[in-house]
PDB file of C-alpha atoms and ligand atoms in Angstrom:
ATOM      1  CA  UNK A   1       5.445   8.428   3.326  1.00  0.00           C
ATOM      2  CA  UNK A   2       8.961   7.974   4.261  1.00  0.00           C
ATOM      3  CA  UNK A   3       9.246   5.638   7.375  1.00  0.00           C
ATOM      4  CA  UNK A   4      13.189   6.572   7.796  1.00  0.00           C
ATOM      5  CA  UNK A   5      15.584   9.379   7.472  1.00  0.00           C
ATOM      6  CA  UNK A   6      19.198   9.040   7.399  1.00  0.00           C
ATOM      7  CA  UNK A   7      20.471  12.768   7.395  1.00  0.00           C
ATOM      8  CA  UNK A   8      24.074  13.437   6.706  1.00  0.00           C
ATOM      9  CA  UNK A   9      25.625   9.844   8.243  1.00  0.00           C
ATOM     10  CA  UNK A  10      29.459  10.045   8.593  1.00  0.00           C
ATOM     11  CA  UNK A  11      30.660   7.385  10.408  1.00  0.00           C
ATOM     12  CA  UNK A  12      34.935   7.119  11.083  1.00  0.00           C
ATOM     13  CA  UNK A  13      36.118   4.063  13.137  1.00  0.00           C
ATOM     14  CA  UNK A  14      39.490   4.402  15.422  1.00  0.00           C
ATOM     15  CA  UNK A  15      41.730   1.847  15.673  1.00  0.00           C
ATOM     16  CA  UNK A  16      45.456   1.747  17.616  1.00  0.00           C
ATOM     17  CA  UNK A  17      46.279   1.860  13.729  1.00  0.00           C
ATOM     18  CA  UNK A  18      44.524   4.318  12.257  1.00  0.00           C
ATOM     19  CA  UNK A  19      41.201   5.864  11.434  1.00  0.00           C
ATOM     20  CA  UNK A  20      39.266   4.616   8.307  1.00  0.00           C
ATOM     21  CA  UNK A  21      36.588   7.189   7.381  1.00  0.00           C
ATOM     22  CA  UNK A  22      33.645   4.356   6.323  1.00  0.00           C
ATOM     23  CA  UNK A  23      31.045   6.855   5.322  1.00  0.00           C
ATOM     24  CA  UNK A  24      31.557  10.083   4.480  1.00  0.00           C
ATOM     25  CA  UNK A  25      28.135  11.564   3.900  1.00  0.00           C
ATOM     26  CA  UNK A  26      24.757   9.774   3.005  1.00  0.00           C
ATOM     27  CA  UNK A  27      21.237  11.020   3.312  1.00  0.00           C
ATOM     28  CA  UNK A  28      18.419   8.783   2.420  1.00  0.00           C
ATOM     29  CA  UNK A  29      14.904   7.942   3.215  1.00  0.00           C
ATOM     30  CA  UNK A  30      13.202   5.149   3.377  1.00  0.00           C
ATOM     31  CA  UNK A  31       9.702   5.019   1.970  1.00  0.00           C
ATOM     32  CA  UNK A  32       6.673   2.661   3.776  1.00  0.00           C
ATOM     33  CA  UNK A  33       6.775  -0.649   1.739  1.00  0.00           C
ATOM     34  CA  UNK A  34       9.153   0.084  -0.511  1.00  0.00           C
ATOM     35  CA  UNK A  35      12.111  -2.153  -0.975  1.00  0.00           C
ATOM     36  CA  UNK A  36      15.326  -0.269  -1.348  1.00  0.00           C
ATOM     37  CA  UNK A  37      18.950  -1.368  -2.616  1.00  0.00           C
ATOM     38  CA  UNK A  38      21.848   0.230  -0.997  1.00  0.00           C
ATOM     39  CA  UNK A  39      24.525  -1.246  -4.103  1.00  0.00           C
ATOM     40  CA  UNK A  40      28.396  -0.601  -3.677  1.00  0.00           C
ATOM     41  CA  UNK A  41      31.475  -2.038  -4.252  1.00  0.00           C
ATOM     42  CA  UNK A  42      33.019  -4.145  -1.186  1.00  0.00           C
ATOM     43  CA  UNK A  43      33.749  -2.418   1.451  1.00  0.00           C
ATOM     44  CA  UNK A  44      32.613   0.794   0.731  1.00  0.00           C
ATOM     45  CA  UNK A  45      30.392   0.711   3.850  1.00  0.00           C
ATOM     46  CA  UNK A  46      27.280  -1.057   2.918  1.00  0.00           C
ATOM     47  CA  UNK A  47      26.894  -2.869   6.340  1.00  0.00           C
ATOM     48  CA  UNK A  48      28.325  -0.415   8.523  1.00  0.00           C
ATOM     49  CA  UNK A  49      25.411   1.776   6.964  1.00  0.00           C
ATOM     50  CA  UNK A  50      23.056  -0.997   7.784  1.00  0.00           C
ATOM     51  CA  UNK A  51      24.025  -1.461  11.188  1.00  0.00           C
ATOM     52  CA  UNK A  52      23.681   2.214  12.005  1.00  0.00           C
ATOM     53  CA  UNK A  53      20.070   1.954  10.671  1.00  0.00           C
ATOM     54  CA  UNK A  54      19.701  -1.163  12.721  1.00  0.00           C
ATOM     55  CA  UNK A  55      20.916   0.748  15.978  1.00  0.00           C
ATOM     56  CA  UNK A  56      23.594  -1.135  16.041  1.00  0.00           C
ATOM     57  CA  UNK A  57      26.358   1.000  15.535  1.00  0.00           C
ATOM     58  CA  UNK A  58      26.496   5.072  16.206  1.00  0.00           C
ATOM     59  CA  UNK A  59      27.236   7.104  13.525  1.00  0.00           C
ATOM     60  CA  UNK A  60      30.229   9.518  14.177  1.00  0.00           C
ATOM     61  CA  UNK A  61      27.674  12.315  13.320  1.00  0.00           C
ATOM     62  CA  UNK A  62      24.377  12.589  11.421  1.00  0.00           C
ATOM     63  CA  UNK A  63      20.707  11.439  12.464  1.00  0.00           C
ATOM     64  CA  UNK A  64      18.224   8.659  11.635  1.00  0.00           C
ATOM     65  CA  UNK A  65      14.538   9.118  12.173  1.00  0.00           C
ATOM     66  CA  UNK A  66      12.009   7.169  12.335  1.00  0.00           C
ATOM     67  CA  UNK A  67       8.490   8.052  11.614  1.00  0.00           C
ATOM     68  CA  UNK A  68       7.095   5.677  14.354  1.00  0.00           C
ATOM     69  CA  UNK A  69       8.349   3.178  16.521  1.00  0.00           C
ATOM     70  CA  UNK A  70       9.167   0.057  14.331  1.00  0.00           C
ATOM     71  CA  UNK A  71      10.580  -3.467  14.966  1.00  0.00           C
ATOM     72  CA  UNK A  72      13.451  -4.314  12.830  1.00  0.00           C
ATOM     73  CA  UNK A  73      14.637  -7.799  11.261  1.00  0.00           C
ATOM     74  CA  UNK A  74      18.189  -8.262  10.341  1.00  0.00           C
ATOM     75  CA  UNK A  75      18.834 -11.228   8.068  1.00  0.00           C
ATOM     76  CA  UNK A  76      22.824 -11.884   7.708  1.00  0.00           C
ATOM     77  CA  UNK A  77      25.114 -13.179   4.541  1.00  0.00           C
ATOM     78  CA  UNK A  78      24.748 -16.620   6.404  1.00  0.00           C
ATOM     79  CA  UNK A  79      21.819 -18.064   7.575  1.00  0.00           C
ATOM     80  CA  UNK A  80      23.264 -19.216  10.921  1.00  0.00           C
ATOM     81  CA  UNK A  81      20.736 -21.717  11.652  1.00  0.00           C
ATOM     82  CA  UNK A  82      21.591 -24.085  14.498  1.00  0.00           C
ATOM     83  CA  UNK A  83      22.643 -27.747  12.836  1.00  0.00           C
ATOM     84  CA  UNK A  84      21.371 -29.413  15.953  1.00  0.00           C
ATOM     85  CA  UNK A  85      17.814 -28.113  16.110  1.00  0.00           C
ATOM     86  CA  UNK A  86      14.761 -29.091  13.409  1.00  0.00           C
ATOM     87  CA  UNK A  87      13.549 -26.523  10.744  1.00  0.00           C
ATOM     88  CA  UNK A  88      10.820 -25.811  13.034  1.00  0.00           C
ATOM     89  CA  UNK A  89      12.175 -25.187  16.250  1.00  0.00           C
ATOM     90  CA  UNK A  90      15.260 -23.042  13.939  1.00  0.00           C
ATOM     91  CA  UNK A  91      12.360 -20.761  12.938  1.00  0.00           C
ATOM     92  CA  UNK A  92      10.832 -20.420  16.182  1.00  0.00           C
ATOM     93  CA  UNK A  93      13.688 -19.334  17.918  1.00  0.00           C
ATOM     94  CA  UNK A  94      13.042 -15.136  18.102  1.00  0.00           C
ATOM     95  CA  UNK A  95       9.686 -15.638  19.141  1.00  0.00           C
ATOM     96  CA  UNK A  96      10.871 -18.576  22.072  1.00  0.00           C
ATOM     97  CA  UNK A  97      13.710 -14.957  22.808  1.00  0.00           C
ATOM     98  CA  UNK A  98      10.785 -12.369  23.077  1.00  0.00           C
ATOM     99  CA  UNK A  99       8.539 -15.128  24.993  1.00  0.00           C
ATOM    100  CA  UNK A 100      11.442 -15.430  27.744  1.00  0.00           C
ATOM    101  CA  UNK A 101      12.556 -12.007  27.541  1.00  0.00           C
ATOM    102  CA  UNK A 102       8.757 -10.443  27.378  1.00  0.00           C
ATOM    103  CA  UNK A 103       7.139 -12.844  28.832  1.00  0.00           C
ATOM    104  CA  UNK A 104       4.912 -13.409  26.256  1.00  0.00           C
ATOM    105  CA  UNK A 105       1.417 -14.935  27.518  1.00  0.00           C
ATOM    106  CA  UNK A 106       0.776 -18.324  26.918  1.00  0.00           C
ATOM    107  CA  UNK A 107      -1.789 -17.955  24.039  1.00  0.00           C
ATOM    108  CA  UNK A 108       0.144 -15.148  21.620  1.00  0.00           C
ATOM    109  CA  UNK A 109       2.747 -17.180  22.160  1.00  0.00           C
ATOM    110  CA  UNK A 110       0.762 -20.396  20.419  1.00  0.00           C
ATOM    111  CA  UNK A 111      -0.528 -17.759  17.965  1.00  0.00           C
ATOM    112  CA  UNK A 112       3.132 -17.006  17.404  1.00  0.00           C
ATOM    113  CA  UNK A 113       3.850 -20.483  16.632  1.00  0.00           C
ATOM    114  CA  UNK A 114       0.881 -21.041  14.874  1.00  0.00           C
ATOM    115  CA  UNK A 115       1.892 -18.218  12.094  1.00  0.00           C
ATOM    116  CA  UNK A 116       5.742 -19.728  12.094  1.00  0.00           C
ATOM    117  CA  UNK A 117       3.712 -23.025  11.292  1.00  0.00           C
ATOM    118  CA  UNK A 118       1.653 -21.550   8.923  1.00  0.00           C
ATOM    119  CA  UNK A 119       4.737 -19.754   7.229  1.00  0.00           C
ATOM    120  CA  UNK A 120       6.924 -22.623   6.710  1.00  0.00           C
ATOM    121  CA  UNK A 121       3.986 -24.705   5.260  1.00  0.00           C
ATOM    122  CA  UNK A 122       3.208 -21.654   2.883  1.00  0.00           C
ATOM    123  CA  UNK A 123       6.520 -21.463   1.354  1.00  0.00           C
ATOM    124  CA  UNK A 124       7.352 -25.076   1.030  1.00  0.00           C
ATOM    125  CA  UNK A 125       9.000 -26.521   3.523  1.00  0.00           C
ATOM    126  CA  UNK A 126       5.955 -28.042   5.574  1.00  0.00           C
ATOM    127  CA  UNK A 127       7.540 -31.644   4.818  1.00  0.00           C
ATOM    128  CA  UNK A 128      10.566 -30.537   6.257  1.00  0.00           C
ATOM    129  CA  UNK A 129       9.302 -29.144   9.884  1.00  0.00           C
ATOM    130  CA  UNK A 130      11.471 -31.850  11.595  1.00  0.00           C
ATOM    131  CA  UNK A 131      14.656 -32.354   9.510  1.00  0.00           C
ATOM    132  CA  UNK A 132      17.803 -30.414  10.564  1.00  0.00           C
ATOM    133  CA  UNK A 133      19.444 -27.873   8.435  1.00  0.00           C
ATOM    134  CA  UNK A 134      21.825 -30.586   7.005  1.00  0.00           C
ATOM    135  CA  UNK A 135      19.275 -31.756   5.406  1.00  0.00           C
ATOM    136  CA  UNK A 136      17.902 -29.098   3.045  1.00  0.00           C
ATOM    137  CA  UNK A 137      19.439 -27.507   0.298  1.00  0.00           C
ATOM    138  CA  UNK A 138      20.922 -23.627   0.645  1.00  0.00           C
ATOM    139  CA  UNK A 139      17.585 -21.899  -1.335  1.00  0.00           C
ATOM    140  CA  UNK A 140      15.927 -24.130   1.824  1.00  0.00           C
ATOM    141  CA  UNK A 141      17.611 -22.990   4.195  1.00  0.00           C
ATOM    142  CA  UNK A 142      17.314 -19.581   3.603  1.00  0.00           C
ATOM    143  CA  UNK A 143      13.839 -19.587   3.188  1.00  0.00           C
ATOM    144  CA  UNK A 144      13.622 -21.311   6.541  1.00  0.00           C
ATOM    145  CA  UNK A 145      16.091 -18.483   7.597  1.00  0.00           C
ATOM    146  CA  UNK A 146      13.816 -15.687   5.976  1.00  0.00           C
ATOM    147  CA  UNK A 147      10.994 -17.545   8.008  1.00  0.00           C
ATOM    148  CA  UNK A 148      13.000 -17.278  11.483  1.00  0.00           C
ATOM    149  CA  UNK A 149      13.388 -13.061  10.807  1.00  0.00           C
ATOM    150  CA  UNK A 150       9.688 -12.729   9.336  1.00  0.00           C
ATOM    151  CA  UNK A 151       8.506 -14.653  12.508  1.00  0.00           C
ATOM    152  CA  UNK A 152       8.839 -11.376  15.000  1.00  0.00           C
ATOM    153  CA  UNK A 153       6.801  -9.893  13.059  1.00  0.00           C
ATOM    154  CA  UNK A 154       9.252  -6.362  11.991  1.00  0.00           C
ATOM    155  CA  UNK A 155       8.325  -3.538  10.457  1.00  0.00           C
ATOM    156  CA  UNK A 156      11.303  -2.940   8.387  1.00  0.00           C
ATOM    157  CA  UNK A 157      13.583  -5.917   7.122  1.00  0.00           C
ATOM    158  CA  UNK A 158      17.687  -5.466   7.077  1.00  0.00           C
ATOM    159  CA  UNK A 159      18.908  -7.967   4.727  1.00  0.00           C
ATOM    160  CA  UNK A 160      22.885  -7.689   4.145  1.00  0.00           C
ATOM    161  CA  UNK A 161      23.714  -9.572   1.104  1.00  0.00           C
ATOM    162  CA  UNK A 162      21.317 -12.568   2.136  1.00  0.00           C
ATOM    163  CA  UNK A 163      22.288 -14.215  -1.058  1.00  0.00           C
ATOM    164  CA  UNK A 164      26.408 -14.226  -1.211  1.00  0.00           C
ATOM    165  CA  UNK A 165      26.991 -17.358   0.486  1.00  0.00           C
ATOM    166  CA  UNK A 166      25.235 -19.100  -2.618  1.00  0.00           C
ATOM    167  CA  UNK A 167      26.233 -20.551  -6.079  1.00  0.00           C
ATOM    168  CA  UNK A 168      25.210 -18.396  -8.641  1.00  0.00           C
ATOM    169  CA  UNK A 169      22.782 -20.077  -9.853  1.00  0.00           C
ATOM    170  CA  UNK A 170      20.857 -21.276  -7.016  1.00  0.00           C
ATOM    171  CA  UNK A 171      21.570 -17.514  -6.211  1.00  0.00           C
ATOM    172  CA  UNK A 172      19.058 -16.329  -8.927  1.00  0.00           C
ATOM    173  CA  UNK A 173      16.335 -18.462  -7.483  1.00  0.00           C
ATOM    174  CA  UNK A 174      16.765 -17.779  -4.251  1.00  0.00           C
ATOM    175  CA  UNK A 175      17.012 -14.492  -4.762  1.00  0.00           C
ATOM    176  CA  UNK A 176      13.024 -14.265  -6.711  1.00  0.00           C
ATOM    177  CA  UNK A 177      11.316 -16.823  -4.094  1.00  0.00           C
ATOM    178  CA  UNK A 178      13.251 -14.637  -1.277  1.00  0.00           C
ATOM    179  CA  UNK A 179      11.522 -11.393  -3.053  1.00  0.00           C
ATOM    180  CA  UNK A 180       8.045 -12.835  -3.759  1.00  0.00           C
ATOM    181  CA  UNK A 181       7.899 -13.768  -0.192  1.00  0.00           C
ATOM    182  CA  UNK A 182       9.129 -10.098   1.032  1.00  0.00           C
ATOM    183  CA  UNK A 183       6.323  -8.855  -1.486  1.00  0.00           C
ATOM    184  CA  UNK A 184       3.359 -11.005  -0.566  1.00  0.00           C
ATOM    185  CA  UNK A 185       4.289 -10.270   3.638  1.00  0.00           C
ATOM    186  CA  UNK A 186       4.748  -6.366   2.424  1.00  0.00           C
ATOM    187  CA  UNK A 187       7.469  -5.714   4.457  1.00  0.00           C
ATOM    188  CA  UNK A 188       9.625  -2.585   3.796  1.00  0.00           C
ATOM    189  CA  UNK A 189      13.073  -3.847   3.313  1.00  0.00           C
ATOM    190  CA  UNK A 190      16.407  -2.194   3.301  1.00  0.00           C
ATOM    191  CA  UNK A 191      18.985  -4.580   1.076  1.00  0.00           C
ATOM    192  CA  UNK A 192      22.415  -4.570   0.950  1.00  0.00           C
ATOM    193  CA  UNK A 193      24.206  -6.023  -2.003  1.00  0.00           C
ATOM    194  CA  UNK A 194      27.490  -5.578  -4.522  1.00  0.00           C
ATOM    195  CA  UNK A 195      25.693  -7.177  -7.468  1.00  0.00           C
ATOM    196  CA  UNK A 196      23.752  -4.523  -9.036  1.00  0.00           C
ATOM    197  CA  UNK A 197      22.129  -6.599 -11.333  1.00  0.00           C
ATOM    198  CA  UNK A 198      20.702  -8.216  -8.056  1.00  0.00           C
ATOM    199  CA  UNK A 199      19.620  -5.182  -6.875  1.00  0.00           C
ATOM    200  CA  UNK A 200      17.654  -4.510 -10.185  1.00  0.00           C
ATOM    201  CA  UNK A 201      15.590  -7.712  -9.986  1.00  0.00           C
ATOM    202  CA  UNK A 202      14.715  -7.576  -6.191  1.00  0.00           C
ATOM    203  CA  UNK A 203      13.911  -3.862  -5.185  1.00  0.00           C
ATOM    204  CA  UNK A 204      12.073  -0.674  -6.380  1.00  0.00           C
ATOM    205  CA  UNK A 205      14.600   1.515  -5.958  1.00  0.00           C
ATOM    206  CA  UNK A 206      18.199   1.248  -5.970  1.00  0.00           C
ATOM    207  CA  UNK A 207      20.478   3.808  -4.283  1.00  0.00           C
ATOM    208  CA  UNK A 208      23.950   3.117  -5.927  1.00  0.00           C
ATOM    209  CA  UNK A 209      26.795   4.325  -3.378  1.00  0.00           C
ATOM    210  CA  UNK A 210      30.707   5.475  -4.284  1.00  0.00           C
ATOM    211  CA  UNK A 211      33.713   3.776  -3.107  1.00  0.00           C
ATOM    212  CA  UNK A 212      34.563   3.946   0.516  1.00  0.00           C
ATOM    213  CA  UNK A 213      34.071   6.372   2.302  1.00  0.00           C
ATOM    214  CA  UNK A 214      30.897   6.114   0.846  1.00  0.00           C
ATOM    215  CA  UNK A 215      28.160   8.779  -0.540  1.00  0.00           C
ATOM    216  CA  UNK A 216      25.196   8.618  -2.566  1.00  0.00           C
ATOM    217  CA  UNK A 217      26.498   8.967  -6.257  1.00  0.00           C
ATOM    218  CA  UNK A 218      23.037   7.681  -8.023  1.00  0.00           C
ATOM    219  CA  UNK A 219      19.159   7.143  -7.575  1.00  0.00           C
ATOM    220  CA  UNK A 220      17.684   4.729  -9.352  1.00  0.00           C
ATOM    221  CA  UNK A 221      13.420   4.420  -9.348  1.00  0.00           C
ATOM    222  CA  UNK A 222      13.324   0.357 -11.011  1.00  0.00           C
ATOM    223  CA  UNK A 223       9.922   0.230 -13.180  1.00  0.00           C
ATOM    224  CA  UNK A 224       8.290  -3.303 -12.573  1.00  0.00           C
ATOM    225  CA  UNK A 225       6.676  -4.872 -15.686  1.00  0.00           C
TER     226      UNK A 225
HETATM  227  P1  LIG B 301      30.812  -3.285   3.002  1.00  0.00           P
HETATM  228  O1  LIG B 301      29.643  -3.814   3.742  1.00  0.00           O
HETATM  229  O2  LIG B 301      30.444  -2.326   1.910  1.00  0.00           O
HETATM  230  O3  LIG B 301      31.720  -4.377   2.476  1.00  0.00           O
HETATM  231  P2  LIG B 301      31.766  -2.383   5.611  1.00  0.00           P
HETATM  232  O4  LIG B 301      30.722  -1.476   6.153  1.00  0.00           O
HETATM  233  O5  LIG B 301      31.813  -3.774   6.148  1.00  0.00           O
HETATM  234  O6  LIG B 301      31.694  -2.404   4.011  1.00  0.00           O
HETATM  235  O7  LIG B 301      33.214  -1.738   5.866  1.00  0.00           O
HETATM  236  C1  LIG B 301      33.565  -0.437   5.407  1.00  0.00           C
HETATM  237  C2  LIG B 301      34.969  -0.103   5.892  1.00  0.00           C
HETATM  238  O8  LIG B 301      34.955   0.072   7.311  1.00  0.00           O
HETATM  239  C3  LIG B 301      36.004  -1.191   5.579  1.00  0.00           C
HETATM  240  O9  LIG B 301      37.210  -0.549   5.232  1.00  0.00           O
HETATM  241  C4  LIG B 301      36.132  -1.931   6.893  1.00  0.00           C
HETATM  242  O10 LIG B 301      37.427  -2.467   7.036  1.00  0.00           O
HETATM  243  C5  LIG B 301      35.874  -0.842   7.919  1.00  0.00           C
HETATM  244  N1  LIG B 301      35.243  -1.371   9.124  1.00  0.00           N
HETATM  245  C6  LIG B 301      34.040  -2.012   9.190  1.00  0.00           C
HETATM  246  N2  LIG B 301      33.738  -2.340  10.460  1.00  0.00           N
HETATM  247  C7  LIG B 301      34.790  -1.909  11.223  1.00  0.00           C
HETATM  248  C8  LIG B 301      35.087  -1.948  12.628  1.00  0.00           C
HETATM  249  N3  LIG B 301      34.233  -2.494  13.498  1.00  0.00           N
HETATM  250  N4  LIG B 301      36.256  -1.422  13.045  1.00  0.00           N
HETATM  251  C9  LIG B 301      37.105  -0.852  12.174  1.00  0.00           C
HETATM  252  N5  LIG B 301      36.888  -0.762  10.832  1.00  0.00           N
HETATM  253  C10 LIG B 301      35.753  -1.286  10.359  1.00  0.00           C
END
């Protein structure tokens, strides 16, 4: 079942300079669960498609649907943690958002921190709760990052090249613990990346798009072994 529908997305920006036409014409859907690479060479429009899924940005025309209300994540190139507060408190910092901004009650709230807890302990970085991001490598860091943007709970995950910041080796890593923790939480995930080979190893289906303005020039269904 497809959880989102992006029909016909054209999206120009104006500037006093000029317009740039970003995307020209892309439908796609999203399918519940599935994780799905949007692959393109720099900027063709890979983020400025993201953000319009995100809600972020309005397309100049063209729709997205959604098959039910959802809660999105949105996991940038960086991992912006704050240097000056602990792993912990890094990862708890959405859910401390939605508790001020909701007003969470009291006990979700500790369940909310109990998960984070539970989270960071599961994917390795339990001995770490209380050192700052200074003091963890970058695979670290973005795990403690994924952990921040899995710890609201979404429904679908935006990740826009979470991996380019990185060496290219630790990038490989990083890349399969990132995925096996996506996989085991069963999020559906939208992921932007240039590096097709990337996109092969992480997703089950790749959507390769054309040069800016971009449009969908292949589909790709990835078998995994
Ligand atoms: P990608 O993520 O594939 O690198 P982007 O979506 O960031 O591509 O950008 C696509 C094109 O749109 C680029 O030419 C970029 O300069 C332009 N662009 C992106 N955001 C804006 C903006 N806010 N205002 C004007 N032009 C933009």
């Amino acid at each position: 079942m497809n959880i989102l529908e992006l029909n016909r997305i054209v999206k120009n920006y104006h500037e006093i300079s000029g317009e740039t036409q970003a995307i020209a014409d892309v439908s796609l859907a999203l399918r519940d669960g599935e994780i799905l690479s949007l692959v393109g060479p720099s900027g063709c429009g890979k983020s400025t498609l993201l953000s319009i899924i995100g809600g972020l940005v309005k397309p100049s025309s063209g729709s997205v649907l959604l098959a039910r209300p959802v809660k999105l994540g949105y996991m940038p190139q960086r991992d912006h943690l704050f240097e000056w507060r602990d792993i912990f408190s890094n990862a708890c910092l959405g859910v401390e958002i939605q508790k001020r901004k909701h007003k969470t009650p009291k006990t979700v709230h500790q369940e909310n921190i109990k998960f984070i807890k539970d989270m960071l302990i599961q994917y390795g970085l339990g001995d770490f709760l209380h050192h700052y991001p200074s003091q963890l490598s970058g695979g670290m860091r973005q795990r403690a990052a994924l952990i921040r943007t899995l710890a609201v709970k979404p429904d679908i995950l935006l990740l826009d090249e979470p991996f380019s910041a990185l060496d290219y080796q630790t990038r490989l890593y990083v890349a399969d613990e990132i995925t096996a923790i996506i996989r085991q939480q069963k999020k559906t995930v939208v992921f932007v990346t240039h590096d097709i080979s990337e996109a092969i190893a992480v997703s089950d289906r790749v959507i390769v798009l054309s040069g800016r303005p971009a449009r969908v020039s292949a589909e790709h269904e990835i078998e995994l072994t």
